[in-house]
C-alpha positions as a printed NumPy array, in Angstrom:
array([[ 59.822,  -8.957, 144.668],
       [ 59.352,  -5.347, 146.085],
       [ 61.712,  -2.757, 144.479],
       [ 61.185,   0.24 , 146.576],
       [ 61.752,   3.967, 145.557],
       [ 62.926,   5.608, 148.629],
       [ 63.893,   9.696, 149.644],
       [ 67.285,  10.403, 150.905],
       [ 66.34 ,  10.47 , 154.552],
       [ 64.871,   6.835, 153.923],
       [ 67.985,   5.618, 152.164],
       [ 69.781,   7.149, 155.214],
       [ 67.558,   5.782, 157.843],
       [ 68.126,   2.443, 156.225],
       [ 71.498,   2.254, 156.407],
       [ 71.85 ,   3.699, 160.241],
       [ 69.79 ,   0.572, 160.69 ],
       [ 71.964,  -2.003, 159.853],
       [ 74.694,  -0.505, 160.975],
       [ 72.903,  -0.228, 164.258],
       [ 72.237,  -3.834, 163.878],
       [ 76.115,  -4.858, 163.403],
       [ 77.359,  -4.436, 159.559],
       [ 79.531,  -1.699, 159.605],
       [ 79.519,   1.156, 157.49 ],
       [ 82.954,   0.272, 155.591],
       [ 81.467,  -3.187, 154.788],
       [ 78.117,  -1.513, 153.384],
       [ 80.261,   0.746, 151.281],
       [ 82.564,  -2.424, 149.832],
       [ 79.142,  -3.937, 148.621],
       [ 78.107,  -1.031, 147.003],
       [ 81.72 ,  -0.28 , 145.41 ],
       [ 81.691,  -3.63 , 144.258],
       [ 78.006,  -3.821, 142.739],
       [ 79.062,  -0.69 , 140.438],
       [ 82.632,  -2.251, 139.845],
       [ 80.488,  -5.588, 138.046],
       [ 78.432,  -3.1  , 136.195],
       [ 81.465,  -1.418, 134.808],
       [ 83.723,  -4.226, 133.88 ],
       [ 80.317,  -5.588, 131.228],
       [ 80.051,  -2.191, 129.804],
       [ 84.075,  -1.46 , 129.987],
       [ 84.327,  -4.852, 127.465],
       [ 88.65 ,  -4.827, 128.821],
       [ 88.406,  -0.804, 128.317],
       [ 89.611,   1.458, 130.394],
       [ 87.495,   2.859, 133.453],
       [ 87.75 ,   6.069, 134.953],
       [ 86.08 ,   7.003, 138.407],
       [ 85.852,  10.434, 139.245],
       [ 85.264,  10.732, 143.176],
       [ 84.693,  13.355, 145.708],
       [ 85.865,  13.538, 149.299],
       [ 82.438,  12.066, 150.773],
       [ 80.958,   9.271, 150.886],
       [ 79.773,   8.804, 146.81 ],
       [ 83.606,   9.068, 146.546],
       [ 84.002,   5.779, 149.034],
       [ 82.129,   4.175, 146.906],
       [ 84.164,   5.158, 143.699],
       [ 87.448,   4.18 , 145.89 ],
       [ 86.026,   0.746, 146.052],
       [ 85.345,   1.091, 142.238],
       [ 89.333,   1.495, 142.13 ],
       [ 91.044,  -0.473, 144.306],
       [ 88.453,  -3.71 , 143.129],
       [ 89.158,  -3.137, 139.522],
       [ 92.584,  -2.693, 140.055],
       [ 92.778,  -5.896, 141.959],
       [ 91.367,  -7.52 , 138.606],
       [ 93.648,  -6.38 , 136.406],
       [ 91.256,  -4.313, 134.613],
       [ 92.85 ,  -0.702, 133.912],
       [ 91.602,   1.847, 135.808],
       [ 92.436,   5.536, 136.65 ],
       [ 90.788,   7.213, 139.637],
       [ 90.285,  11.153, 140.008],
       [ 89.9  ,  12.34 , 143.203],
       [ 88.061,  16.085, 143.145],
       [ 88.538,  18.241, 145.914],
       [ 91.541,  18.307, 149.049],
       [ 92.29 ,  14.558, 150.04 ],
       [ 93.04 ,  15.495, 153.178],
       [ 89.146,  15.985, 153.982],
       [ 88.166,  12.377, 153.421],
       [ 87.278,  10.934, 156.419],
       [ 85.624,   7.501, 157.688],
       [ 84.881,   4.618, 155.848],
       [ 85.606,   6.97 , 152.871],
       [ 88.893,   7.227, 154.531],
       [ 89.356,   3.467, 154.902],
       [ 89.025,   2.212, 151.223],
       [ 90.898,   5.744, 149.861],
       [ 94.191,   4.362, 152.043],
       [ 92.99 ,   0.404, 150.6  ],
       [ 93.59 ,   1.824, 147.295],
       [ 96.18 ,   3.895, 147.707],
       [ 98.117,   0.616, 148.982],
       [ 97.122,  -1.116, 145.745],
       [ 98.991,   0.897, 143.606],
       [ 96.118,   2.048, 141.226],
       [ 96.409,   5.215, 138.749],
       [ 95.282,   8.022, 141.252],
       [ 95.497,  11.904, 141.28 ],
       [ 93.75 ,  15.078, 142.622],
       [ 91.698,  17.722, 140.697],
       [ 91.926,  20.419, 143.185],
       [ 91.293,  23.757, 141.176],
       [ 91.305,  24.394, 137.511],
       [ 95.287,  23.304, 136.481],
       [ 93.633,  19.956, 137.201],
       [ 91.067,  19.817, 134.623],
       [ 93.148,  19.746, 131.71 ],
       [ 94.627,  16.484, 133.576],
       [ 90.776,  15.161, 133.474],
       [ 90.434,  16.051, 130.356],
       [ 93.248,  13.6  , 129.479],
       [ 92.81 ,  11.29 , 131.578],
       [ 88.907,  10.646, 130.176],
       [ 89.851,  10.472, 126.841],
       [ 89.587,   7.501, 125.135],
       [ 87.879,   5.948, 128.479],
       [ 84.884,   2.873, 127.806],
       [ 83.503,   3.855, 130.728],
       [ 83.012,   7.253, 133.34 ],
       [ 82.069,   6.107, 136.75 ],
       [ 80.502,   9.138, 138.764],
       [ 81.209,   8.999, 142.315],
       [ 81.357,  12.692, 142.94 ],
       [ 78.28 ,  13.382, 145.125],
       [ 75.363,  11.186, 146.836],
       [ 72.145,  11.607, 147.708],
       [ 73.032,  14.366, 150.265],
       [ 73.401,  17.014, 147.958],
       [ 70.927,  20.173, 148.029],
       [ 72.97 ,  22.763, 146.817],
       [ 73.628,  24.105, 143.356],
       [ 76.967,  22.728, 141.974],
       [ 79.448,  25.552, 140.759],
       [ 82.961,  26.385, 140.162],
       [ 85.395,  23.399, 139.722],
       [ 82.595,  20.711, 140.477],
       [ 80.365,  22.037, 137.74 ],
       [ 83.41 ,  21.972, 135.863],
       [ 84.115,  18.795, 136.271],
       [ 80.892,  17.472, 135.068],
       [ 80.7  ,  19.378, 132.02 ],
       [ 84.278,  17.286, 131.356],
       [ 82.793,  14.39 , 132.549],
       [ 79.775,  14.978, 130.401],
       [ 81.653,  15.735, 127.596],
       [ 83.827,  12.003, 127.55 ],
       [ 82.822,  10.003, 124.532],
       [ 81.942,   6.945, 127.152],
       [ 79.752,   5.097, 129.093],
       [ 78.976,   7.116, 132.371],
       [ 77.318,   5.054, 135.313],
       [ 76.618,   6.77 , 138.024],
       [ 76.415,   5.948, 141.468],
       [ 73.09 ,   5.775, 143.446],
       [ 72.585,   9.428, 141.825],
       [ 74.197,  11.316, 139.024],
       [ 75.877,  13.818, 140.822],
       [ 73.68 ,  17.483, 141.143],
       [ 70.4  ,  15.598, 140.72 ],
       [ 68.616,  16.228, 144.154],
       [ 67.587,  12.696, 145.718],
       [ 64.389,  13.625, 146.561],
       [ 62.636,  15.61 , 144.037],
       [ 64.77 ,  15.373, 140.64 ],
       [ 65.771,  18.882, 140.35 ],
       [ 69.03 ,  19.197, 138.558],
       [ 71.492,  21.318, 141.012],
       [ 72.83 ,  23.704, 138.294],
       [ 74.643,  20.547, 136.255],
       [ 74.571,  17.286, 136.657],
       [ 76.073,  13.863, 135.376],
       [ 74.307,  12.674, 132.306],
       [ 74.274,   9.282, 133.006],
       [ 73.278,   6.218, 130.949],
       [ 73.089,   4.025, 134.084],
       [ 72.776,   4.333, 137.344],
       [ 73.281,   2.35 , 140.165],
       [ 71.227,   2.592, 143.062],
       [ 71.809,   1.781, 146.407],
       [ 69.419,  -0.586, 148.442],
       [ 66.415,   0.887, 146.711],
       [ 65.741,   3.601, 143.341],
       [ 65.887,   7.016, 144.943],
       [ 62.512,   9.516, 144.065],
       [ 64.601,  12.166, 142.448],
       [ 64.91 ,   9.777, 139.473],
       [ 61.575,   8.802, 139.099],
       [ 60.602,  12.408, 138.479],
       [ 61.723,  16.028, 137.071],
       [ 64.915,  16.173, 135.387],
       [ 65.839,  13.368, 137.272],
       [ 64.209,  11.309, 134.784],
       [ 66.135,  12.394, 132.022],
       [ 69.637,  12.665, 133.286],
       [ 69.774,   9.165, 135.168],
       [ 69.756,   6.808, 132.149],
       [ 68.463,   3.411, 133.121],
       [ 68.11 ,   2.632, 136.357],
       [ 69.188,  -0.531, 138.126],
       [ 68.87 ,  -1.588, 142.226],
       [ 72.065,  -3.329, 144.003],
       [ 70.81 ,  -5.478, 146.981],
       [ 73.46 ,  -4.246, 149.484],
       [ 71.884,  -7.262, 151.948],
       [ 69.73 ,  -4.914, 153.883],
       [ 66.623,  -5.531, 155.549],
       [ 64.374,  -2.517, 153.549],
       [ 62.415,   0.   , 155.198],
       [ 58.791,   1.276, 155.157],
       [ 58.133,   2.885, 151.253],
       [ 55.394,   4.804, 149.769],
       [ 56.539,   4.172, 146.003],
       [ 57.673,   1.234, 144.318],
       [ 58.96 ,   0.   , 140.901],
       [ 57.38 ,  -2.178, 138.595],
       [ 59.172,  -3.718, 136.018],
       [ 58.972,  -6.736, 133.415],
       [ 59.224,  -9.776, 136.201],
       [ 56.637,  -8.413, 138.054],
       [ 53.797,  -7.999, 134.9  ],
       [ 54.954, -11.254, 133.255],
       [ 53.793, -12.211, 136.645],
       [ 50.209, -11.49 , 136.414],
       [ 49.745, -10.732, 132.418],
       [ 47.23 , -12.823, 131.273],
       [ 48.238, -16.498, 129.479],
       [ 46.453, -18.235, 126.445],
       [ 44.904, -21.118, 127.595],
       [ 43.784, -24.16 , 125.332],
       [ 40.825, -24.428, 123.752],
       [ 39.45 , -20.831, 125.071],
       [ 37.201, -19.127, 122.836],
       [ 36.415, -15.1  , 121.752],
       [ 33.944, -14.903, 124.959],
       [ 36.812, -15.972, 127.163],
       [ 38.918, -13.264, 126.539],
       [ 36.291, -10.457, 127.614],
       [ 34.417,  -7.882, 125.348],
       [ 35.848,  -4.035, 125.923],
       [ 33.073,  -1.153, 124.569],
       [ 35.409,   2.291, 123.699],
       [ 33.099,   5.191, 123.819],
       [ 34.613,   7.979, 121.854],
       [ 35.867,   8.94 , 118.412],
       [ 33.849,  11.376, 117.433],
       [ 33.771,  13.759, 114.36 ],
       [ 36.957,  15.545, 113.877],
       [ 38.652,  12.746, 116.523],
       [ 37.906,   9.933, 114.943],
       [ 41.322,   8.303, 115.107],
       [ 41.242,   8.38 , 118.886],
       [ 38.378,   6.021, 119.266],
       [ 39.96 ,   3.803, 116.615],
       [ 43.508,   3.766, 118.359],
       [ 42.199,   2.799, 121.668],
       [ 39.797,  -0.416, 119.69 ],
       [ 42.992,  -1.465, 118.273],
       [ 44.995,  -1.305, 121.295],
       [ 42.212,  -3.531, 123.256],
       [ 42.15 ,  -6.216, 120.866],
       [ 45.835,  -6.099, 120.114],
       [ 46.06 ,  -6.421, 124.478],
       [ 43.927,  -9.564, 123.791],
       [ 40.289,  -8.634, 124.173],
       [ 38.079, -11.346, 122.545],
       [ 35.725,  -8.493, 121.141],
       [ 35.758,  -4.863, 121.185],
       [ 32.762,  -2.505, 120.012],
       [ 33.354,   1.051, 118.815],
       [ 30.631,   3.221, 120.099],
       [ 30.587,   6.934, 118.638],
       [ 28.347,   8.929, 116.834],
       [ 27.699,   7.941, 112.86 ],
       [ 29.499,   9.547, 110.202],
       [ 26.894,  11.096, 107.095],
       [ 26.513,   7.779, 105.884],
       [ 24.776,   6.772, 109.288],
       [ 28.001,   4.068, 109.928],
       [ 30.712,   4.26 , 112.422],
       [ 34.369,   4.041, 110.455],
       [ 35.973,   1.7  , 112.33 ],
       [ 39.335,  -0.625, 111.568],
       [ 38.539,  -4.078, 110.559],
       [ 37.709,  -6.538, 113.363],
       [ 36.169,  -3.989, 115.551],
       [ 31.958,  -4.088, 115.834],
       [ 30.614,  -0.503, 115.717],
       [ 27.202,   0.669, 117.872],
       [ 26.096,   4.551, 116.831],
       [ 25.547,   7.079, 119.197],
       [ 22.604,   8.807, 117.822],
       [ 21.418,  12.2  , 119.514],
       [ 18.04 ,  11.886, 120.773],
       [ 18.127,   8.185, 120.529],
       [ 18.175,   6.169, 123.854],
       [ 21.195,   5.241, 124.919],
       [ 22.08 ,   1.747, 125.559],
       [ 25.699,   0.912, 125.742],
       [ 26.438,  -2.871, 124.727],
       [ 26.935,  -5.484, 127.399],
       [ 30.719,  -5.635, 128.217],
       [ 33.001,  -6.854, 130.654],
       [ 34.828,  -3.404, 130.189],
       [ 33.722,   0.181, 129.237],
       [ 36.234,   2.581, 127.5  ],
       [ 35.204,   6.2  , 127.74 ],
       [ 37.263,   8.91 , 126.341],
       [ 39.402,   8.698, 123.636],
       [ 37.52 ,  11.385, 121.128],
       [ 34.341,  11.105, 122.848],
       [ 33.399,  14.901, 122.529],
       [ 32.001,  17.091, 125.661],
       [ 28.592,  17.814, 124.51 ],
       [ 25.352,  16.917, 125.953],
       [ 25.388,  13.43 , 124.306],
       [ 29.107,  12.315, 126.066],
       [ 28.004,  13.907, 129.009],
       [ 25.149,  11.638, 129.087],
       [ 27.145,   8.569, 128.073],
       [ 29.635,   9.064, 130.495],
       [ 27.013,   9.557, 133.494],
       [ 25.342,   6.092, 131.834],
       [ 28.661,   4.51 , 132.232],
       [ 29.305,   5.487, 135.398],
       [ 26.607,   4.113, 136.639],
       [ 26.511,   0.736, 135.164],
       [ 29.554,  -0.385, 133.522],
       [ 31.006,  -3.524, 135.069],
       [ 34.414,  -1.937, 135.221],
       [ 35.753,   1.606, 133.808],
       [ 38.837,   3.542, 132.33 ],
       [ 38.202,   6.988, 132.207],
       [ 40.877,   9.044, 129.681],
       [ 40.791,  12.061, 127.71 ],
       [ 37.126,  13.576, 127.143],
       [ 36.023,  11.96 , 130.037],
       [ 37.992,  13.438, 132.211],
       [ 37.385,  16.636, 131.246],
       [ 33.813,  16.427, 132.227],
       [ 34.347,  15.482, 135.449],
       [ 35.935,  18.572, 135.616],
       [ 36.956,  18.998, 139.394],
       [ 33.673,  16.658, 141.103],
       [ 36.152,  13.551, 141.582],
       [ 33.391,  12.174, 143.923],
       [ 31.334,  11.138, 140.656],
       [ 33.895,   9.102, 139.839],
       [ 33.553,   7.011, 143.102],
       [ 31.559,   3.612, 142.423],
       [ 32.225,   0.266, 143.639],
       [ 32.344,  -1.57 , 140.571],
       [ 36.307,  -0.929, 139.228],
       [ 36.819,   2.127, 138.11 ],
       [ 41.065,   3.907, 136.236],
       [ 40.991,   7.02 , 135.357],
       [ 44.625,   8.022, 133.247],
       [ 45.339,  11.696, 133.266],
       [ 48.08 ,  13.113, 131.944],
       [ 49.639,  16.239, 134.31 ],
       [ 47.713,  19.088, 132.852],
       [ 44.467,  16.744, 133.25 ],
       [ 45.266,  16.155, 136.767],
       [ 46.064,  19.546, 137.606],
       [ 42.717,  20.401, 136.043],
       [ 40.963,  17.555, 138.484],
       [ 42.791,  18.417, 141.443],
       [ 42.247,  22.599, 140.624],
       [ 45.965,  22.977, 140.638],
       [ 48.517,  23.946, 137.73 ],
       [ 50.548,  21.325, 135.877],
       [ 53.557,  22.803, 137.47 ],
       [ 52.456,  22.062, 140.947],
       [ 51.471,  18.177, 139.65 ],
       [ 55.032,  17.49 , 138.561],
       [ 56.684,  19.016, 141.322],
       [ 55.315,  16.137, 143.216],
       [ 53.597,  13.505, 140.911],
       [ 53.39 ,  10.415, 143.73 ],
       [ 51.656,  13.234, 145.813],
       [ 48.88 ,  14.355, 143.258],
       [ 48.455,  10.295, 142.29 ],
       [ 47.384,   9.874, 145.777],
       [ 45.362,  12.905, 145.663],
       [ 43.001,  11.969, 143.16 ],
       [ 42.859,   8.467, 144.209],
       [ 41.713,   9.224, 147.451],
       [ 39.391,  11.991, 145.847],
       [ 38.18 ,   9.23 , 143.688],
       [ 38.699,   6.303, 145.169],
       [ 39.534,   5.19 , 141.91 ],
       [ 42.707,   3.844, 140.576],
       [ 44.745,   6.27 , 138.743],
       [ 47.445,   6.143, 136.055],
       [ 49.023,   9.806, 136.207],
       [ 50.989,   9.159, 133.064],
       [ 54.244,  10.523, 132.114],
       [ 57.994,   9.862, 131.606],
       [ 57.765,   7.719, 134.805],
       [ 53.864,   7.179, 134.893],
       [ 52.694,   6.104, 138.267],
       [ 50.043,   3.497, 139.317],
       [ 47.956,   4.074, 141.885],
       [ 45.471,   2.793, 143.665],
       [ 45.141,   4.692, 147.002],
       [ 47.2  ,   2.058, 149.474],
       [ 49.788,   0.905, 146.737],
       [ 51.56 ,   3.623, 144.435],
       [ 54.11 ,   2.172, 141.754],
       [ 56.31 ,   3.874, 138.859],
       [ 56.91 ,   2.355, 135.833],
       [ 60.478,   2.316, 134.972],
       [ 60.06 ,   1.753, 131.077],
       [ 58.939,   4.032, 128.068],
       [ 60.718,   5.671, 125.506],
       [ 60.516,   9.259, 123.128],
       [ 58.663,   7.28 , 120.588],
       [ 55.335,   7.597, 123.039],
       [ 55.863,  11.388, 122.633],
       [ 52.928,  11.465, 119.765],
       [ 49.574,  11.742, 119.696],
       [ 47.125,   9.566, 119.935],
       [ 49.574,   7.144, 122.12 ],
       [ 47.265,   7.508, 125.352],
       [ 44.31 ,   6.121, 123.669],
       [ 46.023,   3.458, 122.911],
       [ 47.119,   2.641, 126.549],
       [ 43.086,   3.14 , 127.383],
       [ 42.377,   0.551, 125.264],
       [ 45.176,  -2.048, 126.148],
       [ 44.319,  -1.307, 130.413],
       [ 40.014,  -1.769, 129.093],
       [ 41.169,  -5.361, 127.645],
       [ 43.382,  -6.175, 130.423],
       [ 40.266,  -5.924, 132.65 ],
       [ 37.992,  -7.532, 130.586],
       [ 40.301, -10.536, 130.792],
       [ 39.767, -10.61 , 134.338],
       [ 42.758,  -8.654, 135.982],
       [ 41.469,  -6.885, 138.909],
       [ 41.803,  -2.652, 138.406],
       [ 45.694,  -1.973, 140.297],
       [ 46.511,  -5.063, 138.331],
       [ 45.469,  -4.297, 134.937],
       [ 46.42 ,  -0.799, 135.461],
       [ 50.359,  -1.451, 136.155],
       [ 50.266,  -4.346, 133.467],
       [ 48.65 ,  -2.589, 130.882],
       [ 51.257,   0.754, 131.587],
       [ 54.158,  -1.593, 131.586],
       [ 53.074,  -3.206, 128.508],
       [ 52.593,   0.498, 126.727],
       [ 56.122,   1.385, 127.695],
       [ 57.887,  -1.835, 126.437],
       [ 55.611,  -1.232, 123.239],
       [ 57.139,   2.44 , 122.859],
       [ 60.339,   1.111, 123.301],
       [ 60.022,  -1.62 , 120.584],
       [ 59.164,   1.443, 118.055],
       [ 62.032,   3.105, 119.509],
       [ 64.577,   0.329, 118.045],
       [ 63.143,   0.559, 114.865],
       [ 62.281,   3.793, 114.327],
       [ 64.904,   5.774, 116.936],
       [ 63.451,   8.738, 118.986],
       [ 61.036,  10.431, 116.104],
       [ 58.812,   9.04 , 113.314],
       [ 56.759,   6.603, 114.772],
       [ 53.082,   7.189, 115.457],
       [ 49.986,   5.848, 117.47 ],
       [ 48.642,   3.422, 113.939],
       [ 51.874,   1.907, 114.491],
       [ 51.636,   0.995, 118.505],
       [ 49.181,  -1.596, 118.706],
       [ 51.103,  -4.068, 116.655],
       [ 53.832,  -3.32 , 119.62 ],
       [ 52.102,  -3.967, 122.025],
       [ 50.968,  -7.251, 120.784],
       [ 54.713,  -8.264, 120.539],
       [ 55.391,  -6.835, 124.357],
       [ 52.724,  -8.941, 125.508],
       [ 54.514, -12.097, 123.354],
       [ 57.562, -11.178, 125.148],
       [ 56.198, -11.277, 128.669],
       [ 54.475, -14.941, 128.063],
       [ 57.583, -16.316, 126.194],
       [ 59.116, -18.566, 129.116],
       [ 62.553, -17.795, 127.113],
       [ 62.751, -13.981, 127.038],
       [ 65.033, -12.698, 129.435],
       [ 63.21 , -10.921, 132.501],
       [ 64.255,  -7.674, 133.096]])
């Protein structure tokens, strides 16, 4: 199932189309009023629901919110911000359709109103914000900006609708304020200002209403849990250690030992029959190494010969002297398939054309190591992640994993945002882990897109595991692998729930 991410103009284009094509606007807005009315009755549990609505057409949808709820008996109070009078359209229509109904209504209109709000949202189960849409470019101020610091400040559940309001659609800027939403509901398709900036952290989780359109052309998609526990790999009977691939991590060197480690353990945790460490000896003339893993030492002046694998890790503490330089250049041009992370990517430096080969090849940057391959700053990567993912895998012609609060997948003709993650990531040593999970994922025979946006997804639904049990701080990296094991239990258990 596709799950697009579209731009305002998109989400606008989309819409003139079927109306074009014979639903009428009004009837669009019902379905979407009546998607986020669902969502709000399950988290209202017979609470009370306020919607807070402006005069366009965001508010049309919160009228729907009303007027529906009302009509269900479920008690509901709907603020109207801003001079009635100016609604207009299909907004119009369902304002008048719950006006007839009888519903809890009144205006917030300058600041006498807010201590109204104020009342009104107290002791509320659940905010709806329907103030503004996906047009909105301009900084909110005065009594809107008002209103969602009120709004903000409810002790309730705030869904928002198709955008928290002052989060611009398109690029995730917050407009002076916005909603802090923990859900929001969005409109025939996610919108790209919540995939990235501040967008990410004000819009809570996201969820897509099928409004019954026909969806236009995209250049980002979601992934989520029904589409990895499509193609994660399954246990089979009677396979054997060989069967499940053999992943070589290059890296944890002295003083980054850990790194190298972290990424073994998240290959064989990801299922990976056999995994070798490969990293220069310690004094002793042995590689430390967890238990499980087989060790191969990197010796300087020694000839280097890499162990046959179906995958080749390099990165994760690997070093950048003259010995990972020549490892990497070995690896490039032999390994049967390749993730490039950390070390490695910092000697390629900016020459993304030596990363070109056509056996598969995912390199997984973070935004300072993009900028750094693409010779721009890290500001200028998150302004516009999708755009520097597709940078670097046409430069490469690799796929990449630019990761990140939203990390996207791409692989130069299909570009996809994982929706998952949580805080708990926000530690070191986390992205050598998610190396080492995307080199078993390969050497288990997922193509490179594939074990890329599997191996991300399962990462994310591993950080949010340690999340529940350890909340936003305290985890670290030793503790992922084990998570990730259980994420990958979760998306093979015919039982569990897809999301």
């Amino acid at each position: 199932m596709t799950r697009p991410i579209y731009s305002a103009a998109e989400s606008r284009a989309i819409d003139a189309t079927a109306i074009a094509a014979g639903t009428p606007g009004v009837t669009l807005m019902e379905r979407a009023g009546r998607a986020v009315a669902d969502a709000a009755v399950a988290a209202a549990s017979g609470g009370r629901v306020v919607v807070v609505a402006g005069i366009g057409q965001n508010g049309g949808d919160g009228f729907v919110v009303g007027w529906v709820l009302h009509g269900q008996g479920v008690p509901v109070s709907v603020v109207l911000v801003g001079d009635r009078g100016q609604v207009a359209g299909d907004a119009r229509i369902h304002l008048e359709r719950l006006e007839a109904t009888g519903a809890p209504t009144f205006d917030v209109t300058g600041a006498d109103g807010l201590a109204a709000l104020e009342a009104t949202l107290d002791g509320a189960e659940v905010v709806v914000d329907a103030l503004f849409g996906t047009g909105l470019s301009r900084p909110l101020e005065g009594l809107h900006a008002d209103v969602v610091a009120r709004v903000n400040e409810a002790v309730a559940v705030r869904i928002a609708v198709d955008v928290p309001s002052g989060v611009h659609a398109d690029d995730g800027r917050v407009l002076g304020v916005a909603v802090r939403a923990d859900r929001t509901i969005c409109m025939a398709g996610f919108k790209r200002g919540l995939v990235m900036g501040e967008g990410v952290e004000v819009a809570g989780a996201l969820e897509a209403c099928d409004l019954g359109l026909e969806l236009g052309p995209h250049g980002l998609e979601a992934f989520v849990a029904a589409d990895a526990a499509a193609l994660v790999p399954r246990a089979r009977a009677g396979e054997h250690k060989g069967a499940r691939g053999h992943v070589v991590i290059v890296g944890g060197a002295a003083g980054t030992r850990g790194a190298g480690q972290l990424a073994a353990l998240g290959a064989l945790r990801a299922g990976a029959g056999l995994c070798t460490l490969a990293a220069p000896p310690d004094g002793t003339g042995e590689v430390p190494a967890p238990m499980a893993v087989m060790t191969q030492a990197l010796v300087v002046g020694a000839q280097l010969a890499l162990p046959a694998a179906a995958a080749v890790v390099v990165g994760p503490g690997a070093g950048r002297d003259a010995q990972a330089r020549a490892v990497l250049e070995r690896a490039l041009a032999g390994a049967q398939a390749l993730v490039l992370d950390a070390d490695a990517l910092a000697l390629l430096g900016t020459e993304l054309e030596r990363a070109r080969r056509a056996a598969p090849t995912i390199l997984t940057p973070h935004p300072k190591e993009a900028a750094r391959l693409l010779g721009r700053t890290t500001e200028e990567v998150e302004a516009d992640r999708p755009a520097a993912a597709r940078a670097l895998a046409t430069g490469t012609g690799a796929v990449i994993v630019l990761k990140g609060a939203r990390t996207i997948v791409d692989d130069g003709a299909r570009a996809t945002v994982n929706l998952g993650g949580h805080p708990a990531l926000a530690t070191g040593g986390t992205g050598d882990v998610l190396a080492g999970v995307i080199g078993a994922l390969l050497a288990q025979g997922l193509v490179a897109p594939v074990a890329a946006r599997v191996g991300v997804h399962v990462h994310a639904r591993a950080g949010e595991l340690l999340g529940a049990r350890f909340g936003g701080r305290g985890a670290i990296a030793s503790d992922l692998p084990e998570a990730v094991a259980l994420a990958l239990g979760e998306l093979t258990s015919p039982s569990t729930e897809r999301r």
